[in-house]
Amino acid sequence: MAAVAAEAMLGNERLTEFLEHGIWRAIGAGAPASWGVDKAETAIGPCCFRATVRDLARFGLFVLNKGRNADGRQIIPSAWFDIATKGHSSIDAIPWDNPSFNPGCPLDYRYFWWLFPGRSDFTAIGRSGQFIHIYPDADRLSSRSAIGVHGRTATACNAKLSKYMTHW
């Protein structure tokens, strides 16, 4: 549903095309990403997106910078990141009867990001061992992917926001 709604807002552009032309190129991604699509060629929302660990780190920097690319150009309004990455009410909480609920680690969920109540850090968890964890207060991120380029195992990539990241 989310992907269908996003495509409706984009007008004539597919969500996968927007990612490729609007975000992936802007962040300087070094490799193509893949995103599962349904029979109508609509992206499968939060599912089935794959990228290299370095490109996940680049995307994490983009999120950490609230929608600015390495050149400082605003690609997505920064207000969107405040909405998407901060809990706003109890409606964001994972209900106790939901299979994702964990009493030892209560989480909120908002716009495909897992949020930690009372903390500023947040994470995206994907398929095949992918994740991006953002620590805004520390100006740091961590990304990981179990699948690298050409199917090789990739290692975790911890990054401090700095200029060297733009040269990956």
XYZ file of N, CA, C and O in Angstrom:
672
model
N 0.804 -1.196 0.000
C 0.000 0.000 0.000
C 0.852 1.267 0.000
O 0.537 2.215 -0.690
N 1.913 1.267 0.818
C 2.746 2.465 0.911
C 3.393 2.793 -0.432
O 3.470 3.957 -0.820
N 3.863 1.768 -1.136
C 4.495 2.007 -2.430
C 3.489 2.544 -3.442
O 3.803 3.431 -4.231
N 2.277 2.024 -3.411
C 1.227 2.503 -4.320
C 0.914 3.964 -4.023
O 0.803 4.795 -4.935
N 0.812 4.308 -2.731
C 0.548 5.700 -2.348
C 1.700 6.609 -2.770
O 1.480 7.712 -3.276
N 2.935 6.141 -2.577
C 4.098 6.944 -2.969
C 4.115 7.173 -4.478
O 4.392 8.277 -4.941
N 3.802 6.133 -5.247
C 3.773 6.295 -6.708
C 2.678 7.251 -7.144
O 2.853 8.003 -8.090
N 1.561 7.248 -6.440
C 0.485 8.193 -6.765
C 0.965 9.629 -6.554
O 0.639 10.520 -7.340
N 1.759 9.853 -5.525
C 2.283 11.200 -5.263
C 3.352 11.593 -6.276
O 3.523 12.766 -6.572
N 4.066 10.609 -6.828
C 5.118 10.899 -7.791
C 4.574 11.187 -9.190
O 5.317 11.618 -10.065
N 3.322 10.936 -9.402
C 2.721 11.203 -10.715
C 3.064 10.115 -11.705
O 2.690 8.970 -11.530
N 3.808 10.457 -12.743
C 4.127 9.502 -13.805
C 5.382 8.691 -13.555
O 5.775 7.897 -14.404
N 6.049 8.895 -12.437
C 7.311 8.210 -12.184
C 7.102 7.027 -11.239
O 6.403 7.126 -10.241
N 7.700 5.893 -11.564
C 7.650 4.722 -10.699
C 8.541 4.980 -9.478
O 9.535 5.702 -9.568
N 8.208 4.359 -8.375
C 8.998 4.515 -7.154
C 10.428 4.009 -7.362
O 11.388 4.614 -6.897
N 10.568 2.926 -8.102
C 11.901 2.397 -8.381
C 12.728 3.379 -9.217
O 13.938 3.525 -9.001
N 12.084 4.068 -10.149
C 12.782 5.077 -10.957
C 13.169 6.279 -10.101
O 14.250 6.840 -10.254
N 12.267 6.681 -9.198
C 12.580 7.795 -8.298
C 13.783 7.451 -7.430
O 14.674 8.272 -7.233
N 13.817 6.226 -6.928
C 14.962 5.822 -6.120
C 16.237 5.912 -6.943
O 17.220 6.495 -6.505
N 16.201 5.381 -8.165
C 17.398 5.376 -9.006
C 17.836 6.782 -9.407
O 18.992 7.159 -9.242
N 16.914 7.590 -9.920
C 17.270 8.908 -10.434
C 17.282 9.994 -9.371
O 18.074 10.931 -9.450
N 16.374 9.896 -8.398
C 16.250 10.960 -7.404
C 17.121 10.793 -6.191
O 17.536 11.776 -5.581
N 17.414 9.554 -5.811
C 18.174 9.338 -4.581
C 19.489 8.614 -4.850
O 20.553 9.078 -4.460
N 19.433 7.461 -5.524
C 20.617 6.612 -5.663
C 21.764 7.346 -6.348
O 22.901 7.294 -5.880
N 21.478 8.043 -7.425
C 22.532 8.840 -8.098
C 22.987 9.988 -7.213
O 24.173 10.300 -7.153
N 22.042 10.636 -6.536
C 22.367 11.809 -5.716
C 23.289 11.460 -4.551
O 24.088 12.291 -4.135
N 23.183 10.238 -4.019
C 24.051 9.872 -2.897
C 25.372 9.286 -3.372
O 26.234 8.955 -2.564
N 25.525 9.150 -4.680
C 26.779 8.625 -5.219
C 26.925 7.125 -5.048
O 28.039 6.624 -4.852
N 25.821 6.400 -5.120
C 25.873 4.949 -4.955
C 26.855 4.340 -5.946
O 26.939 4.759 -7.096
N 27.612 3.376 -5.476
C 28.640 2.768 -6.304
C 28.189 1.548 -7.080
O 28.893 1.068 -7.953
N 27.007 1.028 -6.751
C 26.513 -0.178 -7.416
C 25.004 -0.079 -7.554
O 24.349 0.621 -6.781
N 24.451 -0.784 -8.527
C 22.990 -0.789 -8.648
C 22.365 -1.472 -7.433
O 22.957 -2.380 -6.847
N 21.195 -1.025 -7.064
C 20.416 -1.681 -6.022
C 19.301 -2.446 -6.707
O 18.992 -2.203 -7.876
N 18.702 -3.370 -5.999
C 17.543 -4.055 -6.556
C 16.392 -3.943 -5.567
O 16.601 -3.869 -4.360
N 15.192 -3.908 -6.108
C 13.996 -3.778 -5.284
C 12.944 -4.677 -5.905
O 12.624 -4.529 -7.096
N 12.423 -5.591 -5.136
C 11.388 -6.485 -5.641
C 10.157 -5.715 -6.070
O 9.791 -4.721 -5.448
N 9.551 -6.161 -7.143
C 8.329 -5.535 -7.646
C 7.260 -6.610 -7.809
O 7.551 -7.800 -7.934
N 6.005 -6.176 -7.818
C 4.890 -7.097 -8.029
C 4.607 -7.233 -9.528
O 5.348 -6.699 -10.364
N 3.529 -7.905 -9.889
C 3.196 -8.123 -11.298
C 2.931 -6.831 -12.055
O 3.103 -6.766 -13.264
N 2.525 -5.779 -11.326
C 2.258 -4.481 -11.957
C 3.516 -3.607 -11.993
O 3.456 -2.437 -12.329
N 4.663 -4.195 -11.626
C 5.941 -3.473 -11.592
C 5.985 -2.392 -10.511
O 6.766 -1.446 -10.601
N 5.154 -2.525 -9.476
C 5.164 -1.606 -8.340
C 6.096 -2.167 -7.280
O 6.048 -3.362 -6.978
N 6.951 -1.320 -6.729
C 7.868 -1.755 -5.670
C 7.079 -2.376 -4.524
O 5.983 -1.931 -4.196
N 7.649 -3.402 -3.930
C 6.978 -4.095 -2.833
C 7.300 -3.360 -1.528
O 7.959 -3.882 -0.642
N 6.875 -2.123 -1.441
C 7.001 -1.302 -0.229
C 8.295 -1.488 0.520
O 9.371 -1.314 -0.040
N 8.203 -1.897 1.792
C 9.409 -2.005 2.604
C 10.163 -3.308 2.377
O 11.177 -3.557 3.006
N 9.700 -4.129 1.469
C 10.286 -5.456 1.273
C 11.199 -5.512 0.065
O 11.017 -4.798 -0.910
N 12.145 -6.407 0.175
C 12.888 -6.909 -0.987
C 13.828 -5.891 -1.626
O 14.093 -5.949 -2.823
N 14.346 -4.962 -0.857
C 15.334 -4.001 -1.346
C 16.712 -4.533 -0.979
O 16.942 -4.955 0.151
N 17.639 -4.505 -1.924
C 18.999 -4.986 -1.664
C 20.008 -4.000 -2.216
O 19.850 -3.473 -3.307
N 21.074 -3.801 -1.428
C 22.157 -2.911 -1.837
C 23.442 -3.393 -1.180
O 23.417 -4.155 -0.216
N 24.567 -2.916 -1.689
C 25.854 -3.263 -1.071
C 25.962 -2.565 0.283
O 25.281 -1.563 0.538
N 26.839 -3.056 1.120
C 27.010 -2.466 2.444
C 27.493 -1.014 2.347
O 27.075 -0.158 3.118
N 28.347 -0.721 1.397
C 28.821 0.666 1.242
C 27.704 1.589 0.787
O 27.612 2.725 1.232
N 26.853 1.111 -0.099
C 25.730 1.948 -0.529
C 24.692 2.087 0.580
O 24.055 3.132 0.701
N 24.539 1.063 1.405
C 23.680 1.221 2.586
C 24.256 2.300 3.499
O 23.514 3.111 4.060
N 25.583 2.327 3.642
C 26.222 3.372 4.450
C 26.005 4.748 3.817
O 25.732 5.722 4.521
N 26.114 4.831 2.506
C 25.844 6.108 1.833
C 24.404 6.561 2.078
O 24.144 7.734 2.338
N 23.467 5.620 1.971
C 22.080 5.961 2.235
C 21.904 6.363 3.701
O 21.174 7.298 4.013
N 22.589 5.666 4.606
C 22.547 6.037 6.019
C 23.050 7.449 6.261
O 22.469 8.197 7.053
N 24.119 7.849 5.564
C 24.613 9.230 5.678
C 23.582 10.222 5.165
O 23.408 11.303 5.729
N 22.906 9.847 4.094
C 21.839 10.668 3.536
C 20.736 10.875 4.578
O 20.248 11.987 4.777
N 20.379 9.820 5.287
C 19.368 9.913 6.343
C 19.911 10.709 7.519
O 19.226 11.578 8.071
N 21.148 10.423 7.920
C 21.768 11.156 9.023
C 21.809 12.655 8.730
O 21.624 13.485 9.619
N 22.012 13.002 7.473
C 22.032 14.402 7.039
C 20.647 14.933 6.698
O 20.521 15.984 6.076
N 19.625 14.198 7.065
C 18.226 14.590 6.855
C 17.938 14.996 5.413
O 17.388 16.057 5.132
N 18.352 14.119 4.492
C 17.990 14.316 3.096
C 18.957 15.119 2.265
O 18.664 15.427 1.110
N 20.118 15.433 2.812
C 21.143 16.141 2.025
C 22.157 15.134 1.501
O 22.582 14.245 2.217
N 22.570 15.325 0.251
C 23.588 14.437 -0.296
C 24.974 14.918 0.146
O 25.097 15.896 0.889
N 26.021 14.243 -0.323
C 27.388 14.570 0.089
C 27.791 15.990 -0.313
O 28.656 16.596 0.322
N 27.162 16.533 -1.357
C 27.450 17.899 -1.793
C 26.643 18.948 -1.028
O 26.772 20.138 -1.286
N 25.781 18.487 -0.117
C 24.969 19.404 0.677
C 23.644 19.785 0.042
O 22.899 20.598 0.582
N 23.334 19.202 -1.118
C 22.076 19.505 -1.803
C 20.916 18.773 -1.121
O 20.998 17.577 -0.868
N 19.843 19.497 -0.826
C 18.665 18.903 -0.190
C 17.871 18.139 -1.240
O 17.368 18.721 -2.190
N 17.754 16.813 -1.068
C 17.053 15.956 -2.018
C 15.626 15.692 -1.530
O 14.677 15.704 -2.303
N 15.487 15.428 -0.253
C 14.190 15.201 0.395
C 14.088 16.209 1.535
O 15.062 16.423 2.263
N 12.948 16.849 1.725
C 12.818 17.841 2.802
C 13.201 17.253 4.170
O 12.802 16.145 4.509
N 13.982 17.994 4.924
C 14.448 17.515 6.232
C 13.290 17.231 7.181
O 13.389 16.346 8.042
N 12.190 17.927 7.028
C 11.031 17.701 7.898
C 10.517 16.270 7.782
O 10.011 15.713 8.761
N 10.673 15.654 6.605
C 10.211 14.280 6.447
C 10.949 13.364 7.416
O 10.358 12.453 7.997
N 12.228 13.589 7.610
C 13.019 12.727 8.492
C 12.611 12.907 9.952
O 12.644 11.963 10.729
N 12.231 14.124 10.329
C 11.726 14.344 11.686
C 10.417 13.595 11.900
O 10.168 13.055 12.971
N 9.581 13.538 10.884
C 8.318 12.811 10.984
C 8.566 11.304 11.009
O 7.986 10.580 11.808
N 9.449 10.841 10.138
C 9.645 9.404 9.955
C 10.491 8.744 11.036
O 10.347 7.551 11.278
N 11.360 9.486 11.690
C 12.339 8.845 12.577
C 12.184 9.206 14.053
O 13.072 8.917 14.846
N 11.082 9.801 14.403
C 10.812 10.114 15.807
C 9.399 9.655 16.131
O 8.472 9.909 15.382
N 9.261 8.967 17.267
C 7.936 8.560 17.695
C 7.101 9.780 18.036
O 7.613 10.758 18.579
N 5.842 9.747 17.694
C 4.990 10.900 17.936
C 3.825 10.613 18.869
O 3.255 11.525 19.430
N 3.468 9.341 19.005
C 2.355 9.003 19.891
C 2.368 7.507 20.162
O 3.159 6.759 19.577
N 1.466 7.063 21.010
C 1.394 5.644 21.334
C 0.988 4.803 20.122
O 1.197 3.596 20.114
N 0.461 5.436 19.093
C 0.082 4.684 17.892
C 1.304 4.082 17.192
O 1.199 3.121 16.449
N 2.493 4.635 17.445
C 3.723 4.120 16.850
C 4.239 2.877 17.579
O 5.096 2.167 17.063
N 3.756 2.638 18.795
C 4.242 1.509 19.591
C 3.802 0.177 18.974
O 2.712 0.069 18.421
N 4.662 -0.823 19.079
C 4.318 -2.162 18.621
C 3.396 -2.780 19.670
O 3.765 -2.903 20.830
N 2.173 -3.173 19.300
C 1.238 -3.745 20.275
C 1.761 -5.052 20.867
O 2.459 -5.811 20.189
N 1.425 -5.338 22.082
C 1.921 -6.521 22.775
C 1.510 -7.816 22.088
O 2.199 -8.828 22.187
N 0.401 -7.813 21.341
C -0.059 -9.034 20.687
C 0.477 -9.173 19.253
O 0.146 -10.114 18.543
N 1.349 -8.269 18.831
C 1.954 -8.315 17.510
C 3.175 -9.241 17.562
O 3.940 -9.197 18.522
N 3.405 -10.079 16.530
C 4.579 -10.968 16.540
C 5.914 -10.227 16.643
O 6.903 -10.807 17.064
N 5.958 -8.953 16.266
C 7.203 -8.174 16.360
C 7.450 -7.621 17.755
O 8.525 -7.088 18.019
N 6.476 -7.724 18.657
C 6.626 -7.195 20.012
C 7.655 -8.018 20.788
O 7.643 -9.242 20.754
N 8.548 -7.330 21.479
C 9.553 -7.967 22.324
C 9.597 -7.198 23.632
O 10.078 -6.062 23.657
N 9.121 -7.771 24.743
C 9.094 -7.023 26.005
C 10.491 -6.632 26.496
O 10.638 -5.655 27.220
N 11.522 -7.353 26.067
C 12.888 -7.007 26.464
C 13.478 -5.866 25.661
O 14.502 -5.294 26.026
N 12.846 -5.538 24.565
C 13.327 -4.461 23.690
C 12.125 -3.813 23.015
O 11.850 -4.041 21.835
N 11.380 -3.006 23.769
C 10.196 -2.381 23.165
C 10.603 -1.402 22.058
O 11.540 -0.633 22.208
N 9.896 -1.497 20.965
C 10.194 -0.651 19.813
C 8.927 0.009 19.306
O 7.829 -0.498 19.487
N 9.110 1.134 18.644
C 8.052 1.774 17.878
C 8.392 1.569 16.407
O 9.539 1.250 16.055
N 7.415 1.746 15.544
C 7.630 1.584 14.115
C 6.936 2.718 13.390
O 5.774 3.007 13.645
N 7.688 3.395 12.510
C 7.134 4.538 11.812
C 7.829 4.690 10.464
O 9.051 4.790 10.393
N 7.052 4.692 9.395
C 7.584 4.910 8.044
C 8.795 4.031 7.726
O 9.814 4.503 7.220
N 8.710 2.765 8.075
C 9.722 1.752 7.786
C 10.974 1.856 8.651
O 11.978 1.218 8.361
N 10.942 2.655 9.696
C 12.053 2.757 10.639
C 11.622 2.212 11.997
O 10.521 2.490 12.462
N 12.501 1.446 12.631
C 12.281 0.968 13.993
C 12.856 2.013 14.935
O 14.018 2.419 14.800
N 12.045 2.447 15.888
C 12.414 3.533 16.807
C 12.517 2.981 18.223
O 11.761 2.110 18.630
N 13.450 3.516 18.988
C 13.649 3.130 20.379
C 13.041 4.209 21.264
O 13.567 5.332 21.308
N 11.948 3.910 21.967
C 11.294 4.937 22.783
C 12.268 5.588 23.768
O 13.056 4.912 24.423
N 12.244 6.914 23.803
C 13.103 7.662 24.716
C 14.534 7.832 24.236
O 15.361 8.394 24.957
N 14.840 7.364 23.040
C 16.198 7.489 22.493
C 16.130 8.164 21.128
O 15.099 8.147 20.461
N 17.255 8.718 20.684
C 17.272 9.381 19.382
C 17.697 8.446 18.258
O 17.478 8.752 17.083
N 18.317 7.311 18.568
C 18.768 6.413 17.502
C 17.609 5.592 16.963
O 16.589 5.404 17.614
N 17.780 5.129 15.733
C 16.742 4.361 15.051
C 17.404 3.460 14.029
O 18.583 3.635 13.705
N 16.650 2.491 13.528
C 17.246 1.511 12.635
C 16.284 1.071 11.538
O 15.069 1.122 11.715
N 16.851 0.664 10.420
C 16.102 0.002 9.351
C 16.630 -1.420 9.291
O 17.847 -1.639 9.300
N 15.727 -2.377 9.261
C 16.121 -3.785 9.233
C 15.548 -4.391 7.963
O 14.349 -4.308 7.709
N 16.422 -4.967 7.168
C 15.981 -5.512 5.892
C 16.245 -6.992 5.770
O 16.631 -7.664 6.721
N 16.056 -7.474 4.574
C 16.252 -8.898 4.285
C 17.721 -9.236 4.168
O 18.554 -8.373 3.934
N 18.008 -10.499 4.324
C 19.353 -11.046 4.118
C 20.393 -10.387 5.004
O 21.534 -10.179 4.600
N 20.000 -10.017 6.207
C 20.956 -9.455 7.161
C 21.288 -7.989 6.973
O 22.224 -7.475 7.580
N 20.539 -7.287 6.150
C 20.799 -5.859 5.948
C 20.267 -5.043 7.118
O 19.177 -5.321 7.618
N 21.016 -4.060 7.542
C 20.460 -3.061 8.447
C 21.277 -1.794 8.376
O 22.439 -1.794 7.961
N 20.631 -0.716 8.754
C 21.282 0.582 8.918
C 20.841 1.085 10.280
O 19.654 1.145 10.568
N 21.804 1.413 11.121
C 21.469 1.980 12.426
C 22.039 3.394 12.471
O 23.221 3.594 12.203
N 21.188 4.358 12.782
C 21.557 5.779 12.787
C 21.614 6.271 14.227
O 20.681 6.059 14.997
N 22.721 6.932 14.567
C 22.921 7.540 15.884
C 23.054 9.057 15.690
O 24.173 9.576 15.616
N 21.949 9.791 15.585
C 22.036 11.223 15.278
C 22.824 12.034 16.305
O 23.577 12.927 15.924
N 22.667 11.729 17.591
C 23.359 12.509 18.624
C 24.877 12.342 18.552
O 25.620 13.256 18.908
N 25.334 11.187 18.094
C 26.769 10.918 17.981
C 27.296 11.186 16.571
O 28.493 11.048 16.332
N 26.401 11.539 15.636
C 26.788 11.790 14.253
C 27.460 10.548 13.646
O 28.476 10.649 12.976
N 26.865 9.397 13.904
C 27.423 8.134 13.438
C 26.326 7.229 12.894
O 25.152 7.413 13.186
N 26.773 6.233 12.142
C 25.869 5.212 11.656
C 26.622 3.905 11.559
O 27.848 3.870 11.570
N 25.863 2.851 11.460
C 26.418 1.527 11.227
C 25.543 0.865 10.173
O 24.318 0.969 10.228
N 26.170 0.231 9.196
C 25.396 -0.487 8.188
C 25.967 -1.887 8.058
O 27.145 -2.118 8.311
N 25.119 -2.802 7.653
C 25.548 -4.185 7.502
C 24.713 -4.840 6.417
O 23.532 -4.575 6.284
N 25.345 -5.707 5.665
C 24.633 -6.514 4.690
C 25.316 -7.865 4.643
O 26.533 -7.948 4.583
N 24.539 -8.908 4.699
C 25.105 -10.245 4.618
C 25.414 -10.628 3.182
O 26.122 -11.576 2.938
N 24.886 -9.872 2.231
C 25.145 -10.157 0.824
C 25.835 -8.958 0.206
O 25.338 -7.846 0.251
N 26.997 -9.168 -0.354
C 27.757 -8.095 -0.973
C 27.641 -8.162 -2.486
O 26.772 -8.818 -3.043
N 28.556 -7.513 -3.159
C 28.582 -7.503 -4.614
C 28.808 -8.929 -5.114
O 29.641 -9.658 -4.589
N 28.059 -9.347 -6.100
C 28.164 -10.664 -6.717
C 27.943 -11.798 -5.711
O 28.515 -12.872 -5.842
N 27.135 -11.541 -4.658
C 26.781 -12.580 -3.715
C 27.819 -12.887 -2.656
O 27.613 -13.750 -1.824
N 28.969 -12.200 -2.676
C 29.979 -12.451 -1.651
C 29.500 -11.920 -0.316
O 28.761 -10.954 -0.248
N 29.962 -12.529 0.754
C 29.599 -12.069 2.087
C 30.237 -10.706 2.335
O 31.416 -10.495 2.061
N 29.451 -9.783 2.825
C 29.935 -8.440 3.128
C 30.108 -8.294 4.629
O 29.489 -9.008 5.413
N 30.943 -7.381 5.022
C 31.167 -7.138 6.440
C 30.434 -5.887 6.876
O 29.965 -5.107 6.063
N 30.373 -5.683 8.167
C 29.735 -4.482 8.698
C 30.581 -3.268 8.359
O 31.792 -3.355 8.212
N 29.940 -2.154 8.258
C 30.616 -0.910 7.918
C 30.184 0.140 8.924
O 29.034 0.559 8.932
N 31.076 0.544 9.815
C 30.778 1.589 10.779
C 31.383 2.888 10.270
O 32.506 2.888 9.789
N 30.641 3.955 10.366
C 31.123 5.199 9.774
C 30.874 6.385 10.683
O 29.864 6.462 11.356
N 31.835 7.291 10.704
C 31.641 8.591 11.324
C 31.445 9.550 10.165
O 32.106 9.437 9.143
N 30.521 10.453 10.306
C 30.246 11.396 9.239
C 31.508 12.203 8.966
O 31.966 12.971 9.794
N 32.082 11.983 7.809
C 33.285 12.716 7.436
C 33.431 12.686 5.928
O 32.775 11.918 5.239
N 34.335 13.482 5.411
C 34.482 13.622 3.975
C 34.969 12.346 3.301
O 34.673 12.112 2.156
N 35.696 11.488 4.036
C 36.211 10.298 3.374
C 35.072 9.406 2.876
O 35.237 8.689 1.904
N 33.908 9.478 3.502
C 32.779 8.658 3.077
C 32.360 9.000 1.644
O 31.873 8.154 0.934
N 32.557 10.225 1.236
C 32.117 10.628 -0.100
C 33.016 10.027 -1.177
O 32.678 10.064 -2.337
N 34.157 9.472 -0.804
C 35.094 8.927 -1.788
C 35.017 7.415 -1.884
O 35.841 6.811 -2.547
N 34.068 6.787 -1.227
C 33.941 5.328 -1.326
C 33.599 4.912 -2.710
O 32.806 5.361 -3.394
